[in-house]
Short mmCIF file of N, CA and C in Angstrom, two decimals:
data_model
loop_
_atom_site.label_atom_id
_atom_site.label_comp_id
_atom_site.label_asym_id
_atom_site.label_seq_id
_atom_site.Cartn_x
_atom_site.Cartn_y
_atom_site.Cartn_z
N UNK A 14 11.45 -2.31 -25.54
CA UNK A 14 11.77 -2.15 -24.13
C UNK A 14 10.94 -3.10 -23.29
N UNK A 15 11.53 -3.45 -22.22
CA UNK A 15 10.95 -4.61 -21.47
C UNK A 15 9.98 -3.95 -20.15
N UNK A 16 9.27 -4.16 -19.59
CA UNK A 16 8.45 -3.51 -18.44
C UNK A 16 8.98 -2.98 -17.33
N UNK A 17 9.27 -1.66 -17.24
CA UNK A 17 9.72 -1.09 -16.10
C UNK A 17 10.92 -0.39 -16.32
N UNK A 18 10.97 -0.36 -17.79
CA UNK A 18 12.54 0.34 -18.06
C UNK A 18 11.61 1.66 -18.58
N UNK A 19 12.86 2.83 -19.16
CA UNK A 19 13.06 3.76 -18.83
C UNK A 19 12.93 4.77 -17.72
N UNK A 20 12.74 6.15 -17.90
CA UNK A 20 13.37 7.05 -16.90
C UNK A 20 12.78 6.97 -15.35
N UNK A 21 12.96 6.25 -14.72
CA UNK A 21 12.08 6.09 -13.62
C UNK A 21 11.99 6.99 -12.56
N UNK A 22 11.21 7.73 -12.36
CA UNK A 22 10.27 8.81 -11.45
C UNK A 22 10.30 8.83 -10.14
N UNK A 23 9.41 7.37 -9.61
CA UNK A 23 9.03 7.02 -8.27
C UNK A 23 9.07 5.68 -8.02
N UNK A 24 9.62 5.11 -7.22
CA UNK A 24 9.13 3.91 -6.66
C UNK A 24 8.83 3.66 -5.48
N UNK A 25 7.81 3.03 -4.96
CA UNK A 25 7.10 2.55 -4.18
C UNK A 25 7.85 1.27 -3.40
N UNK A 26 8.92 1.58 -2.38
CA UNK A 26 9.45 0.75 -1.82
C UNK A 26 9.05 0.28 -0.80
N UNK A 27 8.15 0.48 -0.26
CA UNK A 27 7.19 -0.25 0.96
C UNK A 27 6.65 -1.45 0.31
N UNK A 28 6.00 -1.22 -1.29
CA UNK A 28 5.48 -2.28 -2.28
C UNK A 28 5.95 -3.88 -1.49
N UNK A 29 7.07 -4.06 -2.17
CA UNK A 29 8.22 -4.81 -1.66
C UNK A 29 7.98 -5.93 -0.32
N UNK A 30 8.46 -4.96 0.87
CA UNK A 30 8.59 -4.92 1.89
C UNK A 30 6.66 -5.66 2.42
N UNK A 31 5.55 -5.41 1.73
CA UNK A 31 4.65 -5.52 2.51
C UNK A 31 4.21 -6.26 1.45
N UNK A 32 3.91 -6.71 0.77
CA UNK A 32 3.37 -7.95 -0.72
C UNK A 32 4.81 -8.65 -1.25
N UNK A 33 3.84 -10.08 -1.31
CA UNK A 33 4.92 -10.74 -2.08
C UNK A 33 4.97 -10.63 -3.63
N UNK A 34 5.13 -9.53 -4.55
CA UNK A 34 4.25 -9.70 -5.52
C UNK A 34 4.63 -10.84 -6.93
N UNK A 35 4.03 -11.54 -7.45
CA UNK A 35 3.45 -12.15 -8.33
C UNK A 35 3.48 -12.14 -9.86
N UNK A 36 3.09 -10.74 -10.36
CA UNK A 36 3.08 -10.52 -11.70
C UNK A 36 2.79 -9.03 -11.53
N UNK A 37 3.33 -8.40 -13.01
CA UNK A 37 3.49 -7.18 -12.91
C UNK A 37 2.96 -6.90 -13.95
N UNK A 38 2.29 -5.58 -14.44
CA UNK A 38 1.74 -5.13 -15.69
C UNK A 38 2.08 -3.89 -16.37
N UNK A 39 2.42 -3.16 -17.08
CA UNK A 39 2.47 -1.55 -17.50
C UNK A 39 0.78 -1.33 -17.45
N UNK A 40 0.91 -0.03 -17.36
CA UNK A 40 -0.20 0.89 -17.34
C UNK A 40 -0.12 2.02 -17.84
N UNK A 41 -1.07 2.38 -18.84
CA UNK A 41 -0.62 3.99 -19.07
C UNK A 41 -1.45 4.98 -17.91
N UNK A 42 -1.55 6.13 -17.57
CA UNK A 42 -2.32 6.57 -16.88
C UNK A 42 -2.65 7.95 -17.42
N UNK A 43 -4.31 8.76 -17.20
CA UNK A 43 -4.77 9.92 -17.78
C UNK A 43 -4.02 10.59 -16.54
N UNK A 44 -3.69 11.61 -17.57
CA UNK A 44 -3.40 12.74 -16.48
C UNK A 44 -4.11 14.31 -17.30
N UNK A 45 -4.21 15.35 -16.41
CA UNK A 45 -4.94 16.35 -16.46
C UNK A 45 -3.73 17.92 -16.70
N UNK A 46 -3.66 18.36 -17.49
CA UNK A 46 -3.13 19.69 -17.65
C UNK A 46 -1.41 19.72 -17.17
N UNK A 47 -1.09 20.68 -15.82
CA UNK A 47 0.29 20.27 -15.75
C UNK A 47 0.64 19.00 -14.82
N UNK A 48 0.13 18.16 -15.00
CA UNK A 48 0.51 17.16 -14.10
C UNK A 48 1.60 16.27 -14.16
N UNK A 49 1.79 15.98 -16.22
CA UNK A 49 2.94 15.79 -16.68
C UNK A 49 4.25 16.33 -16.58
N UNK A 50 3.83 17.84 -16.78
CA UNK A 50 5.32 18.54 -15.91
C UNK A 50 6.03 18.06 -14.93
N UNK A 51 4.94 18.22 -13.58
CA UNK A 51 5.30 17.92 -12.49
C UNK A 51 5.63 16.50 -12.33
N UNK A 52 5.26 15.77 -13.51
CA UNK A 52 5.95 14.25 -13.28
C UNK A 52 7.40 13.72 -13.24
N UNK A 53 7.19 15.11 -14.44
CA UNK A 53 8.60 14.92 -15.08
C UNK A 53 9.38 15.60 -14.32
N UNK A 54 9.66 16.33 -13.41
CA UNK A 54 10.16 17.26 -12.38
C UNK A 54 10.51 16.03 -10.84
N UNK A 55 10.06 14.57 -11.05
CA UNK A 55 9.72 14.21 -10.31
C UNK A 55 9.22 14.51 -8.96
N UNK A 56 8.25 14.82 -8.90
CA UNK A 56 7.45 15.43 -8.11
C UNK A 56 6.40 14.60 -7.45
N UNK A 57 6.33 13.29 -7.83
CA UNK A 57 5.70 12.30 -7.15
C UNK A 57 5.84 11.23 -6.29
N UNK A 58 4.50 10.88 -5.56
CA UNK A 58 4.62 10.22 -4.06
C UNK A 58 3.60 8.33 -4.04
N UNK A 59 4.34 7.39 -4.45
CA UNK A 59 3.50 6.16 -4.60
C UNK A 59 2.95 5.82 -3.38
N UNK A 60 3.67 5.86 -2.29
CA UNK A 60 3.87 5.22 -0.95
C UNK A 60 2.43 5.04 -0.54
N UNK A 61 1.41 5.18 -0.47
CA UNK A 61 -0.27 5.18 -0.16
C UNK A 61 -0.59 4.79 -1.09
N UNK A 62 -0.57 4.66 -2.06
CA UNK A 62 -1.30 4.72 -3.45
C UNK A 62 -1.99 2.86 -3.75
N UNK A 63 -2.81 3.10 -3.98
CA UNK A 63 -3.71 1.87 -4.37
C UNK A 63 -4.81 1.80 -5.40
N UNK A 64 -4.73 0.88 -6.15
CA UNK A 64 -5.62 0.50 -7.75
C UNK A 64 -6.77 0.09 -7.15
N UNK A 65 -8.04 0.69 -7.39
CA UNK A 65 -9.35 -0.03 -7.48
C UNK A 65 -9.72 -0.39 -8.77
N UNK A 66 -10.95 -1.66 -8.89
CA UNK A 66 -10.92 -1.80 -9.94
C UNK A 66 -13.04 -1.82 -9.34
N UNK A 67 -13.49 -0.66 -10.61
CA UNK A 67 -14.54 0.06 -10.90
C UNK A 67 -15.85 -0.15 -12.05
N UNK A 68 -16.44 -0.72 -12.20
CA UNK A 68 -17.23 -0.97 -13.68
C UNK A 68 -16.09 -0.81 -14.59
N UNK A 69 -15.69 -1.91 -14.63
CA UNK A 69 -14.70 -2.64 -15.84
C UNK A 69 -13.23 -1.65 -15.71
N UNK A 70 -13.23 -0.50 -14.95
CA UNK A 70 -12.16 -0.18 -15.21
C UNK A 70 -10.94 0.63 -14.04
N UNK A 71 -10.09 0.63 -14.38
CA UNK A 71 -9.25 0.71 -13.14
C UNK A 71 -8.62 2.03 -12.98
N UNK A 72 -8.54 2.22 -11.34
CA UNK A 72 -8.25 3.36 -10.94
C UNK A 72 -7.25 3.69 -9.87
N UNK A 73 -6.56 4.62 -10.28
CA UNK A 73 -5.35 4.73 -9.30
C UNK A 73 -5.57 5.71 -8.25
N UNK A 74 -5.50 5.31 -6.98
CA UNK A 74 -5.88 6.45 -5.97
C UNK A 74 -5.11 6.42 -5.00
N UNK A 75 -5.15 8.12 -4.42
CA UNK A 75 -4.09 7.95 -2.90
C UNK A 75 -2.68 8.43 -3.47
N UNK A 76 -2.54 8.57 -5.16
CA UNK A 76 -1.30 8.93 -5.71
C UNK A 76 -1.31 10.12 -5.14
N UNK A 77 0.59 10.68 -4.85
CA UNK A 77 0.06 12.18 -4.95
C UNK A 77 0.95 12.63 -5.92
N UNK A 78 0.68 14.00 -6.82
CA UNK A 78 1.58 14.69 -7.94
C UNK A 78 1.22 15.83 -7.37
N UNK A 79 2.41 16.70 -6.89
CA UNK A 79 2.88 18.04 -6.35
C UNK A 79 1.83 18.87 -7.37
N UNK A 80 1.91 20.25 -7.32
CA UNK A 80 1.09 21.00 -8.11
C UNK A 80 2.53 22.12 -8.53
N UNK A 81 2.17 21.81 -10.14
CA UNK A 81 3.44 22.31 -10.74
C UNK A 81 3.50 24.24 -10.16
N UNK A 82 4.77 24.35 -10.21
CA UNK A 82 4.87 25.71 -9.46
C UNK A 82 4.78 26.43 -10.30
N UNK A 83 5.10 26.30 -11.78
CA UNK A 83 4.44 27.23 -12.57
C UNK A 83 3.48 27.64 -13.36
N UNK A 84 2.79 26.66 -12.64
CA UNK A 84 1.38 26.78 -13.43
C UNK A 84 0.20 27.64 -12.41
N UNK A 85 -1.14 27.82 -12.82
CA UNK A 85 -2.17 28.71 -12.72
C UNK A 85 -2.97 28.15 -12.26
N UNK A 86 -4.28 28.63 -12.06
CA UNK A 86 -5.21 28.82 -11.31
C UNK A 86 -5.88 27.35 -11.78
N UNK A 87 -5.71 26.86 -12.91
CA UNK A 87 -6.02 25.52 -13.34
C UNK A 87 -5.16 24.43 -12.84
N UNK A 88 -4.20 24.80 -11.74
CA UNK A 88 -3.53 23.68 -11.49
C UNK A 88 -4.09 22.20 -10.94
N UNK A 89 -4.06 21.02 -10.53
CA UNK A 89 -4.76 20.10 -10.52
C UNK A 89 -5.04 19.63 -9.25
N UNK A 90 -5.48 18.97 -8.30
CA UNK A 90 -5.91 18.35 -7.13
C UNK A 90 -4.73 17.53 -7.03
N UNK A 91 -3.64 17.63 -5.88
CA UNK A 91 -2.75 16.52 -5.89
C UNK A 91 -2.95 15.31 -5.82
N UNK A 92 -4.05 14.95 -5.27
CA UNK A 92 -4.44 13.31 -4.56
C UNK A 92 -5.51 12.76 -5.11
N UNK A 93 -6.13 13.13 -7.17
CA UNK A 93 -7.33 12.72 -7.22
C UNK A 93 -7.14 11.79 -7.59
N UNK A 94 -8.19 10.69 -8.01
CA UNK A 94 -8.34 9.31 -8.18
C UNK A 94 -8.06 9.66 -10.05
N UNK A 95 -6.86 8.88 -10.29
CA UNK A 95 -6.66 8.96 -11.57
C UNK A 95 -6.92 7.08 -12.57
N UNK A 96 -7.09 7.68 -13.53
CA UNK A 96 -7.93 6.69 -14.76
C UNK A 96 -6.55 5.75 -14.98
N UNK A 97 -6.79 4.31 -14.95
CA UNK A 97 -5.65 3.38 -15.96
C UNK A 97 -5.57 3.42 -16.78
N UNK A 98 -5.01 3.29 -17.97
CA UNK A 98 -5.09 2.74 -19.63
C UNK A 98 -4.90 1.03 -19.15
N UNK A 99 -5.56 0.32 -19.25
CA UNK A 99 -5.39 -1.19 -19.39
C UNK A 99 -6.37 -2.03 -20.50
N UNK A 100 -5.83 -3.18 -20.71
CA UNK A 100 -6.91 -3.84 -22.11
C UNK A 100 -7.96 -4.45 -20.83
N UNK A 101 -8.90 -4.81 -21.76
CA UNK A 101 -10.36 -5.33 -21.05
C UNK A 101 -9.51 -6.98 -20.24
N UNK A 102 -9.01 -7.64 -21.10
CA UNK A 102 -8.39 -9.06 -20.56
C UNK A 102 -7.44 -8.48 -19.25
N UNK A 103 -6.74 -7.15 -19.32
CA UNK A 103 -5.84 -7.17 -18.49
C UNK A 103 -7.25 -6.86 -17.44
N UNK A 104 -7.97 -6.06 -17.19
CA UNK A 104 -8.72 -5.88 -15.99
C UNK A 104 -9.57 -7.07 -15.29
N UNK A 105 -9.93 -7.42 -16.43
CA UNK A 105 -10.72 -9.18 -16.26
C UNK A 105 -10.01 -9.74 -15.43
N UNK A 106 -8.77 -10.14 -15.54
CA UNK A 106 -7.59 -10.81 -14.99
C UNK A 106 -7.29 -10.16 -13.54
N UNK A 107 -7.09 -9.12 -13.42
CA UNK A 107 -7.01 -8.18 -12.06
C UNK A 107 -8.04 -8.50 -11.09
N UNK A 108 -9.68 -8.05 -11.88
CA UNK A 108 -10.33 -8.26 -11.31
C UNK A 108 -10.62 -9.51 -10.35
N UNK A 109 -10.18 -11.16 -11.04
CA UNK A 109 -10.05 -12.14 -10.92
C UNK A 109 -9.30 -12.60 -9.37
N UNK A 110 -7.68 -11.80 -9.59
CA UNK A 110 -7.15 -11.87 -8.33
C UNK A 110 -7.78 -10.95 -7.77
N UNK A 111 -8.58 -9.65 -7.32
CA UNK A 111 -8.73 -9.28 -6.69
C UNK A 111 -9.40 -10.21 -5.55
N UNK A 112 -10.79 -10.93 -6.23
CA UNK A 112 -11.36 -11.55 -5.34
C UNK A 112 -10.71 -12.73 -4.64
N UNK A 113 -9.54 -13.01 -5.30
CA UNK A 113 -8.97 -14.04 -3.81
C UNK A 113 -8.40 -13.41 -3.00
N UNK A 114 -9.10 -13.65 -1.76
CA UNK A 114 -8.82 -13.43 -0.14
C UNK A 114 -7.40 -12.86 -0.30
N UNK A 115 -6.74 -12.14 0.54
CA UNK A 115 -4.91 -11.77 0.32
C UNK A 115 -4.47 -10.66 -0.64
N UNK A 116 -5.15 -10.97 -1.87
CA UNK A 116 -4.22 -10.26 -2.77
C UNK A 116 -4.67 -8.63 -3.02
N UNK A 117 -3.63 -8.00 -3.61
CA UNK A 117 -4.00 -6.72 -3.81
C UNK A 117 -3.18 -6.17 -5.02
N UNK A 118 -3.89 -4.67 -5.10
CA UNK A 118 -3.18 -4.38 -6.78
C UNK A 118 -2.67 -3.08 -5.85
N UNK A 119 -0.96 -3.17 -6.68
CA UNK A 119 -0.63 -2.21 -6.08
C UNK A 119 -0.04 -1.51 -6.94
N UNK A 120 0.74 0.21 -6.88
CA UNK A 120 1.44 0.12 -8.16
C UNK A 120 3.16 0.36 -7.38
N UNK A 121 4.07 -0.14 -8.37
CA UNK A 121 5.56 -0.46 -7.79
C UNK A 121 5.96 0.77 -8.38
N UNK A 122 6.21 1.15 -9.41
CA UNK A 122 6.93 2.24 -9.58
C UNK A 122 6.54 2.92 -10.72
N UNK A 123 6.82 4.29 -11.27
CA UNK A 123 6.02 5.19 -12.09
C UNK A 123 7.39 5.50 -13.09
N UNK A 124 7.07 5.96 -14.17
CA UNK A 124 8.38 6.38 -15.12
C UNK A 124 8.17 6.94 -16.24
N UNK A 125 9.04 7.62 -16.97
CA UNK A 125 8.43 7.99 -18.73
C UNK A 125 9.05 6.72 -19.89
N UNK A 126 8.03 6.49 -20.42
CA UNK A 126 9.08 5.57 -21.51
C UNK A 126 8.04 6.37 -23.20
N UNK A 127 8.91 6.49 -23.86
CA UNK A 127 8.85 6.83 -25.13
C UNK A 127 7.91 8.61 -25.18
N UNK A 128 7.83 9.13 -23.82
CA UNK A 128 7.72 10.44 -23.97
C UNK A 128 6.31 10.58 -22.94
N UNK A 129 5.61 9.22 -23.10
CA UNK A 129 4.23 9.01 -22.01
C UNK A 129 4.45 8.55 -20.02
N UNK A 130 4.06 8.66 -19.38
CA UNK A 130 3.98 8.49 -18.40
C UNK A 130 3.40 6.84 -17.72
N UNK A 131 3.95 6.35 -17.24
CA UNK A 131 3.49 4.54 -17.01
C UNK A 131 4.02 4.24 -15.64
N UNK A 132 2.77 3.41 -15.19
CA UNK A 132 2.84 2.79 -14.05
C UNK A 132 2.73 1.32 -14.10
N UNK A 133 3.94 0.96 -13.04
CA UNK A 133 4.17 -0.66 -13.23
C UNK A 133 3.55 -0.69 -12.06
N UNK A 134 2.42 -1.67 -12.11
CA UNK A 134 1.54 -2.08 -11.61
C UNK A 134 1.61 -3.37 -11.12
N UNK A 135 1.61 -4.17 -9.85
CA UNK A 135 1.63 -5.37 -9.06
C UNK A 135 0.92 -6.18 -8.42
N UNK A 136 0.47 -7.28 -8.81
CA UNK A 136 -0.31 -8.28 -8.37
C UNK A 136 0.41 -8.99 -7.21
N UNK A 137 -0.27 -8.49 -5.85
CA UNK A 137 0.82 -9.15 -4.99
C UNK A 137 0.11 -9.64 -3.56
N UNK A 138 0.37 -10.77 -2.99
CA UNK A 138 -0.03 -11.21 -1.31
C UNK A 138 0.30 -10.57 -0.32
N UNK A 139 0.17 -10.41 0.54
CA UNK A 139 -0.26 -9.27 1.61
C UNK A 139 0.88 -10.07 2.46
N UNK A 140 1.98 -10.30 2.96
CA UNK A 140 2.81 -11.03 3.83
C UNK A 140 2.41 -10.37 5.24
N UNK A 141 2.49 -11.46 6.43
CA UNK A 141 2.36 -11.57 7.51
C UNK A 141 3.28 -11.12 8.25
N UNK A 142 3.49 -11.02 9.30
CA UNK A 142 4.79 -10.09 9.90
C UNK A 142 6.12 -11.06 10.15
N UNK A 143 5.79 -12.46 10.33
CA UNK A 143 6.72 -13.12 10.82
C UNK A 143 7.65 -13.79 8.99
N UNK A 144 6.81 -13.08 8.11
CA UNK A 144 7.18 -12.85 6.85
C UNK A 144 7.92 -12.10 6.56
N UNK A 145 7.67 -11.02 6.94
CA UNK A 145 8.74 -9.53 6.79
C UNK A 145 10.10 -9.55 8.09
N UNK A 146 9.58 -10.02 8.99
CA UNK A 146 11.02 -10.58 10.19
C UNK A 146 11.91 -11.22 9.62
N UNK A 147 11.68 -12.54 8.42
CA UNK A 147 12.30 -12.96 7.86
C UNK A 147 12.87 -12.38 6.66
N UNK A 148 12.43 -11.71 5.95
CA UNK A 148 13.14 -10.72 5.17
C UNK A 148 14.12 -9.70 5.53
N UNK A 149 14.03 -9.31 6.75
CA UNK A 149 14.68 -8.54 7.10
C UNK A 149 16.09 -9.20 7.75
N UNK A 150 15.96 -10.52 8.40
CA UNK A 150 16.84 -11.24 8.92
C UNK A 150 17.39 -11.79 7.63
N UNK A 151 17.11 -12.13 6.62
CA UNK A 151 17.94 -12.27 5.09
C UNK A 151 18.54 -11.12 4.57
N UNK A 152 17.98 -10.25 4.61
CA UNK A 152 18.52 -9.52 4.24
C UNK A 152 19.80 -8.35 5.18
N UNK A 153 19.74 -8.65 6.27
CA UNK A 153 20.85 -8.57 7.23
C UNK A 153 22.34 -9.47 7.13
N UNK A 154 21.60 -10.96 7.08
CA UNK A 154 21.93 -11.62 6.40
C UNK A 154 23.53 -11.55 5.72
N UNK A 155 22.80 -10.90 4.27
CA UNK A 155 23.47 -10.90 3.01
C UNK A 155 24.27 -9.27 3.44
N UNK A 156 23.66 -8.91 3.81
CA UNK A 156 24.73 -7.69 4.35
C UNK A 156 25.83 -7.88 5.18
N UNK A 157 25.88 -8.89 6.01
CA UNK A 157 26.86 -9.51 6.70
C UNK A 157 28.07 -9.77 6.03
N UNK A 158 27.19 -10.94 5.12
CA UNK A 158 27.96 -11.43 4.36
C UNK A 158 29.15 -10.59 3.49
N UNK A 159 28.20 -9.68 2.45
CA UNK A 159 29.06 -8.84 1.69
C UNK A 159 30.40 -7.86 2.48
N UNK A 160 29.98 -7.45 3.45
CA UNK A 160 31.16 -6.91 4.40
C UNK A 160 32.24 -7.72 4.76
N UNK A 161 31.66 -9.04 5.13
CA UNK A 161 32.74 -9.94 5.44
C UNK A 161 33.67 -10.09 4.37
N UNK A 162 32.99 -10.14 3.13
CA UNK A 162 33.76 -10.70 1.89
C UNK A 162 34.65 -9.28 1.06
N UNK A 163 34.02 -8.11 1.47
CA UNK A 163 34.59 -7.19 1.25
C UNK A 163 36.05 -6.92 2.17
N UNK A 164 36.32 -6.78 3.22
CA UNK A 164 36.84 -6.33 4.42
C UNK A 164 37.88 -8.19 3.72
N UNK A 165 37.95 -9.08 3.93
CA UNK A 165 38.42 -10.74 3.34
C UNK A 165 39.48 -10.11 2.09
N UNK A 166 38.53 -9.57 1.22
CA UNK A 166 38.88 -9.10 -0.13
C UNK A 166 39.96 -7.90 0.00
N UNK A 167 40.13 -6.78 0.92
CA UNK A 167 41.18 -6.00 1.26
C UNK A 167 42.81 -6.37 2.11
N UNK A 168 42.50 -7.75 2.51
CA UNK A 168 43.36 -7.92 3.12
C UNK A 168 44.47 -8.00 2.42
#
């Protein structure tokens, strides 16, 4: 399977809209008791969520995962700072872009593939507003367009 396939959960569509991003990574991520449930229930929120990167290792924070409804008194903190699975080269590398000016680690979207839980993770530039004006005017754009060619196409 290629990065970002199977059952996908959440995505982080602001991601997009506010970074140009660059390169993308899988991630596995620790999770705590029922948190997997509630993943799988999709029950999760990317939209805030941001990767620090910590004595060698990386951390996802600002996620939120609902608190499964059928679980107990052990249920989990929705918003704690959760652990990456990444190799040492992949953090090295992160770490690397972190320090140029602009960039940021973000994560794009969350999913199950082969029964585990993974976050596709984004190396991406911070776009300026007269950046996103233009995206939005392209992408108006192409909406134009397709109507025209649709509505062309019925005649």
């Amino acid at each position: 399977m290629t990065k970002g396939t199977g059952k996908v959960l959440a995505v982080n569509k602001k991601a997009n809209f506010d970074y140009a991003i660059e390169e993308t990574i899988e991630a596995g991520i620790v999770l705590k008791g029922t948190e997997i449930k509630s993943i799988r229930k999709g029950k999760v929120q990317l939209r805030d969520a941001f990767i620090l990167i910590r004595n060698n290792e990386a951390w996802l924070s600002n996620m939120h995962i609902s608190p499964y409804e059928q679980g107990n008194i052990h249920n989990h903190d929705p918003v704690r700072v959760r652990k990456l699975l990444l190799h040492k080269k992949q953090i090295a590398s992160l770490t690397g872009t972190m320090k140029q000016q602009g960039y940021s680690i973000i994560p794009l979207k969350m999913y199950i593939k082969n029964g585990f839980a993974k976050v596709l993770i984004g190396v991406g530039k911070g776009k300026k507003l007269y950046d996103k004006r233009q995206d939005l005017k392209e992408k108006e754009h192409k909406r134009d367009m397709q109507r025209a060619f649709k509505a062309n196409q019925q005649d």
